Tab-separated table of C-alpha atoms in Angstrom:
chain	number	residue	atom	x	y	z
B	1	UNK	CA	96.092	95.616	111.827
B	2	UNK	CA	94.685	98.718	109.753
B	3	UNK	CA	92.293	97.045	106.708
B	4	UNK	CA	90.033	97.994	104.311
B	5	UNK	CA	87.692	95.866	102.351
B	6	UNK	CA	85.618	95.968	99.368
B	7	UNK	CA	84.461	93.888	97.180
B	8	UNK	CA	85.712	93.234	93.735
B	9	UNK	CA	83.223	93.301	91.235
B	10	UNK	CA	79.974	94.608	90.761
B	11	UNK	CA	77.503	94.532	87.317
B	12	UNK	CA	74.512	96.604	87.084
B	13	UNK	CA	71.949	96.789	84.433
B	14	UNK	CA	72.214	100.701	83.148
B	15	UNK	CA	69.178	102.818	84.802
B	16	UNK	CA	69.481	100.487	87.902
B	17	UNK	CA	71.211	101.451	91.371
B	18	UNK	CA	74.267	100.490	92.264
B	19	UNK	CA	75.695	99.976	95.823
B	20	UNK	CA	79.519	99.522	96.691
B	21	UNK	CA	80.146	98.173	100.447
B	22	UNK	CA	83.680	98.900	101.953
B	23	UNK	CA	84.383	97.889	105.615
B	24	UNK	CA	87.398	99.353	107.284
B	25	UNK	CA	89.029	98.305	110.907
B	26	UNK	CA	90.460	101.224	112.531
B	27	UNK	CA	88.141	103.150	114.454
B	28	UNK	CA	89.651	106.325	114.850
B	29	UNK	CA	88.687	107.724	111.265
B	30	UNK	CA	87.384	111.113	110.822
B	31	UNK	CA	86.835	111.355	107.177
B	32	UNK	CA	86.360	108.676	104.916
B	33	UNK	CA	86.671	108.582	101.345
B	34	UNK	CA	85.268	107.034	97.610
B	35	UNK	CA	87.779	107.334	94.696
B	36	UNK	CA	86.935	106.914	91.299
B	37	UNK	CA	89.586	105.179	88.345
B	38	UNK	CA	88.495	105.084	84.620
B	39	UNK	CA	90.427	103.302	82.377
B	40	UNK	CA	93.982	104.581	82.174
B	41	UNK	CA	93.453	106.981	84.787
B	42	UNK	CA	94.449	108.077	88.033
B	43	UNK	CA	92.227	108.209	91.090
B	44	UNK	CA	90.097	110.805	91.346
B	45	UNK	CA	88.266	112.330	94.654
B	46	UNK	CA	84.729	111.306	94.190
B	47	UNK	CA	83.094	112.508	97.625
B	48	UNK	CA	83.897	111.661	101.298
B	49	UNK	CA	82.005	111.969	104.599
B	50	UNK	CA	83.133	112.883	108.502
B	51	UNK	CA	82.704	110.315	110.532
B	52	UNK	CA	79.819	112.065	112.857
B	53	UNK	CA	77.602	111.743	110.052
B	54	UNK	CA	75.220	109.405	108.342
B	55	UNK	CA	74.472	109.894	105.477
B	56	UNK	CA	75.836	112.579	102.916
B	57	UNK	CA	74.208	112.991	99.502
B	58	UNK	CA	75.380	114.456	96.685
B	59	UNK	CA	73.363	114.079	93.325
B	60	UNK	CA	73.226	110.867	92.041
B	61	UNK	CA	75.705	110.003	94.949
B	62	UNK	CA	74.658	108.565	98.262
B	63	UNK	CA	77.340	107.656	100.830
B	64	UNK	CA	75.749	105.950	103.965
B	65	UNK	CA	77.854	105.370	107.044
B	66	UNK	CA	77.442	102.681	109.874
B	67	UNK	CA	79.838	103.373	112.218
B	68	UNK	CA	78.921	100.617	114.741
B	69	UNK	CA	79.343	97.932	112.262
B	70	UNK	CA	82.177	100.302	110.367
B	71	UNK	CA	80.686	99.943	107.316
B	72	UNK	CA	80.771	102.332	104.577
B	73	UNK	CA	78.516	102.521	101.095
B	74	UNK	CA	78.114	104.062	97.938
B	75	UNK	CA	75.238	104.473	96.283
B	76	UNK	CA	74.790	105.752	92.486
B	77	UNK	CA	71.316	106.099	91.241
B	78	UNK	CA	70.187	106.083	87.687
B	79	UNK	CA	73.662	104.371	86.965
B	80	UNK	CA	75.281	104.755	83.411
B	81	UNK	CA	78.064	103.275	81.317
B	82	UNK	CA	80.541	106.668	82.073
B	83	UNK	CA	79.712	105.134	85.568
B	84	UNK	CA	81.651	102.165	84.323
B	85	UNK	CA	85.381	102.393	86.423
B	86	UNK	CA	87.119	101.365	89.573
B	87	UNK	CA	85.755	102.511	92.982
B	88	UNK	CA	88.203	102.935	95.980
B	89	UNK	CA	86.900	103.562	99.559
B	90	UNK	CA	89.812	105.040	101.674
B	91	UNK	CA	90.294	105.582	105.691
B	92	UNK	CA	92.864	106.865	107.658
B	93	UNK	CA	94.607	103.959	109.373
B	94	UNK	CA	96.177	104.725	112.757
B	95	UNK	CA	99.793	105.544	113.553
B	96	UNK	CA	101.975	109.058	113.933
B	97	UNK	CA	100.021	110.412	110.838
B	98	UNK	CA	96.784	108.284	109.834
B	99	UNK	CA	97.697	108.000	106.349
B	100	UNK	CA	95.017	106.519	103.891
B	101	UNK	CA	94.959	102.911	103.741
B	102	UNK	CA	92.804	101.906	100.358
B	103	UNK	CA	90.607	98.980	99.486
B	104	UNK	CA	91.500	96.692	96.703
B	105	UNK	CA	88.892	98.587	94.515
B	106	UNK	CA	85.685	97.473	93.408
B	107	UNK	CA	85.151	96.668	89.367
B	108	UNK	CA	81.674	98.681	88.451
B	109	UNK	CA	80.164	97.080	85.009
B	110	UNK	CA	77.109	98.884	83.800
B	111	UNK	CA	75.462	96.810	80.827
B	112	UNK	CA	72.420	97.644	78.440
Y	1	UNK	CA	92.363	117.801	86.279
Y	2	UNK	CA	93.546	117.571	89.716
Y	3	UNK	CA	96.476	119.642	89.470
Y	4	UNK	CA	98.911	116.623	89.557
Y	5	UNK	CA	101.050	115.752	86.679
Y	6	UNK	CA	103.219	112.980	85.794
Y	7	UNK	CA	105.913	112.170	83.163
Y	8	UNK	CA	106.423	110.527	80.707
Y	9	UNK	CA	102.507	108.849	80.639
Y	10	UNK	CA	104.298	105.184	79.522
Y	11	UNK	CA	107.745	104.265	79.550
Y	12	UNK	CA	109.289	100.988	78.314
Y	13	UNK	CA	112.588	99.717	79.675
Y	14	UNK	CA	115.106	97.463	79.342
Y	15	UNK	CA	116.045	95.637	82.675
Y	16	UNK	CA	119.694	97.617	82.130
Y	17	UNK	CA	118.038	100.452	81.976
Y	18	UNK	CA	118.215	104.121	84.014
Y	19	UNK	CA	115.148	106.065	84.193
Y	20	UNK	CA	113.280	108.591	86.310
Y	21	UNK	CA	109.669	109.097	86.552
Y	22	UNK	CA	108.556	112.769	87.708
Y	23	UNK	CA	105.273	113.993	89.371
Y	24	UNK	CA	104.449	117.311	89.919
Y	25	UNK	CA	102.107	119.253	91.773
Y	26	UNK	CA	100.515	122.878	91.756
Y	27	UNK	CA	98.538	122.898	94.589
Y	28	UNK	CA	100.866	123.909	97.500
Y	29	UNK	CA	100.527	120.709	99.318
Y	30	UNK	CA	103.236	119.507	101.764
Y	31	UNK	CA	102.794	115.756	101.544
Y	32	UNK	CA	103.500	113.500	98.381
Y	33	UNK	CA	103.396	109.878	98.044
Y	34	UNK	CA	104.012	107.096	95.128
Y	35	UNK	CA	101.682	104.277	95.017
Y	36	UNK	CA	102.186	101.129	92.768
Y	37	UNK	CA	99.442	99.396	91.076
Y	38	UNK	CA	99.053	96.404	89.245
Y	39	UNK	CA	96.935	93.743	88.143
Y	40	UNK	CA	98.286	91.127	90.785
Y	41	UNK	CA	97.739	93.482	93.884
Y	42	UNK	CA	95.664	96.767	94.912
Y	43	UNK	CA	97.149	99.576	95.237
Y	44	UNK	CA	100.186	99.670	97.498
Y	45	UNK	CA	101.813	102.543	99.250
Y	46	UNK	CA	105.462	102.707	98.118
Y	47	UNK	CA	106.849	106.150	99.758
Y	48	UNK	CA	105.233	109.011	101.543
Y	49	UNK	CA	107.523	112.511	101.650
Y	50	UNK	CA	106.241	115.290	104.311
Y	51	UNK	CA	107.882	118.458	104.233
Y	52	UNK	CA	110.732	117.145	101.857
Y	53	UNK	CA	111.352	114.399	104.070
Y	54	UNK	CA	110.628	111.040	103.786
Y	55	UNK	CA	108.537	110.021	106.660
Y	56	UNK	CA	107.601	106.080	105.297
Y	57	UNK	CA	109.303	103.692	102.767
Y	58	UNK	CA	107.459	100.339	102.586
Y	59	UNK	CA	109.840	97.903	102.180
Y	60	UNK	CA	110.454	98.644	98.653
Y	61	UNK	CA	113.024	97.295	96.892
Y	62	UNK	CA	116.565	99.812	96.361
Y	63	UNK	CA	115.966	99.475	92.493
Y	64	UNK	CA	113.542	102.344	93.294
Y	65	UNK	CA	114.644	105.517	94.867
Y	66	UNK	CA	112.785	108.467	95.682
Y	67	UNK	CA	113.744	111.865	95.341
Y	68	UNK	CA	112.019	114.926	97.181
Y	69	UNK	CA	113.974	118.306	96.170
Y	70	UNK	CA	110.848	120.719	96.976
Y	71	UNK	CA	107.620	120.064	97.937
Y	72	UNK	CA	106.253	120.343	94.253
Y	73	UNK	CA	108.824	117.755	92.850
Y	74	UNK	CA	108.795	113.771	93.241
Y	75	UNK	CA	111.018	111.637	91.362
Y	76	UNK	CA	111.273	107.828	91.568
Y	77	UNK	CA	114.271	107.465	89.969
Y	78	UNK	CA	114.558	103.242	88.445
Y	79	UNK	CA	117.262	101.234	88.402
Y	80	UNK	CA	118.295	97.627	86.928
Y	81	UNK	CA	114.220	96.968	87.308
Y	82	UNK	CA	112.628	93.702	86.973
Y	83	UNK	CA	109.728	92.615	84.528
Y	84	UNK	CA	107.379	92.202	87.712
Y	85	UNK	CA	108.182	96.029	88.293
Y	86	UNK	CA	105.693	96.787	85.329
Y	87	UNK	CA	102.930	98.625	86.661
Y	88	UNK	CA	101.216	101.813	86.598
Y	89	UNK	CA	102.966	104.431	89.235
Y	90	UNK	CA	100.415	106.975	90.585
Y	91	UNK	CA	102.004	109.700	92.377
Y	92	UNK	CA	99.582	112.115	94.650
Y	93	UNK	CA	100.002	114.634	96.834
Y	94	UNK	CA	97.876	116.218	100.010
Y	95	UNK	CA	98.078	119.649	101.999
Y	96	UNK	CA	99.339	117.501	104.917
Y	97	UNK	CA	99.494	113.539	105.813
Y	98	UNK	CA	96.395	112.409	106.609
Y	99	UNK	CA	94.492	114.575	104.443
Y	100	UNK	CA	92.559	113.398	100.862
Y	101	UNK	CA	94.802	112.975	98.167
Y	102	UNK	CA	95.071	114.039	95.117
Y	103	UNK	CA	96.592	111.804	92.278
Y	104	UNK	CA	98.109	112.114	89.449
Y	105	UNK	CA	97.470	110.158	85.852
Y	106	UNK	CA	100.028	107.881	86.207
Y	107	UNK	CA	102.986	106.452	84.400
Y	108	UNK	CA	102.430	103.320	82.453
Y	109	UNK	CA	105.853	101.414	82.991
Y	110	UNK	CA	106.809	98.137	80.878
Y	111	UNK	CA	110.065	96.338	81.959
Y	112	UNK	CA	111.329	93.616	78.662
């Protein structure tokens, strides 16, 4: 079946990089997406890449994208506490319209 | 803003209760969905409207029913809810299924 995986938690000292993993199953994906939620917030588009790319940069964003091993990353340099939030990845599943089946989220802490 | 609102923000309900949540959206999109999130599970897919019609309805219990009249208006009209319906209820909406969504703040419902 159509899955997506993240992890759940992450903490990060403030200045460091952080890197959020996501794995997905269905291999028919064209774009893939990160999502941001801060507290008492709705999602919010935080970048995406096609699926015939690599790597896509943008900023202090770095998404990196291993299609063999269907693994998808995001990187955040220089990471600071309004980094602190909920991070999504996203795929399009398979079926009659490949809607956008969503990881569990991944908890970013960013401590002092 | 992602040109997606919701109302009201919170809403607290008795389990006798009638009550509609509304989303809205101004960006001419033709799909809209509600999601359901809360701290037990990620976020889970409850209905998904294309073109007024609803194209996917995941099992969801008939205390909740959806209500497309144009493609800028989504109600979730509630019913004789339970307290394990209290959650936060994203709507979002996309130019067409498939494509990156766009969500909404969220309404903050408590069932007593």
């Amino acid at each position: 079946g159509e899955d997506v995986e993240q992890s759940l938690f992450l903490s990060v000292r403030e200045g460091d990089s952080s890197v959020i993993n996501c794995t997905y199953t269905d291999s028919s994906s064209t774009y893939l997406y990160w999502y941001k939620q801060e507290p008492g917030a709705g999602l919010q588009l935080l970048t995406y890449i096609f699926s015939n790319m690599d790597m896509k940069q943008d900023q202090r964003l770095t998404v990196l994208l291993n299609k063999k091993d269907k693994h998808l990353s995001l990187r955040i340099a220089d990471t600071q506490t309004g980094d602190s939030a909920i991070y999504f990845c996203a795929a399009p599943g398979s079926g009659g319209y490949n809607k956008l089946i969503f990881g569990a989220g991944t908890r970013l802490a960013v401590h002092p | 803003e992602t040109g997606v609102t919701q109302t009201p923000r919170h809403l607290v309900m008795g389990m006798t209760n009638k009550k509609s949540l509304k989303c809205e959206q101004h960006l001419g999109h033709n799909a809209m969905y509600w999601y359901k999130q809360s701290a037990k599970k990620p976020l889970e897919l409850m209905f998904v409207y294309s073109l007024e019609e609803r194209v996917e309805n995941n099992s969801v219990p008939s205390r909740f029913s959806p209500e497309c009249p144009n493609s800028s208006h989504l109600f979730l009209h509630l019913h004789t809810l339970q307290p394990e319906d209290s959650a936060l209820y994203l709507c979002a909406s996309s130019v067409l299924l498939g494509n990156e969504q766009f969500f909404g703040p969220g309404t903050r419902l408590t069932v007593l």
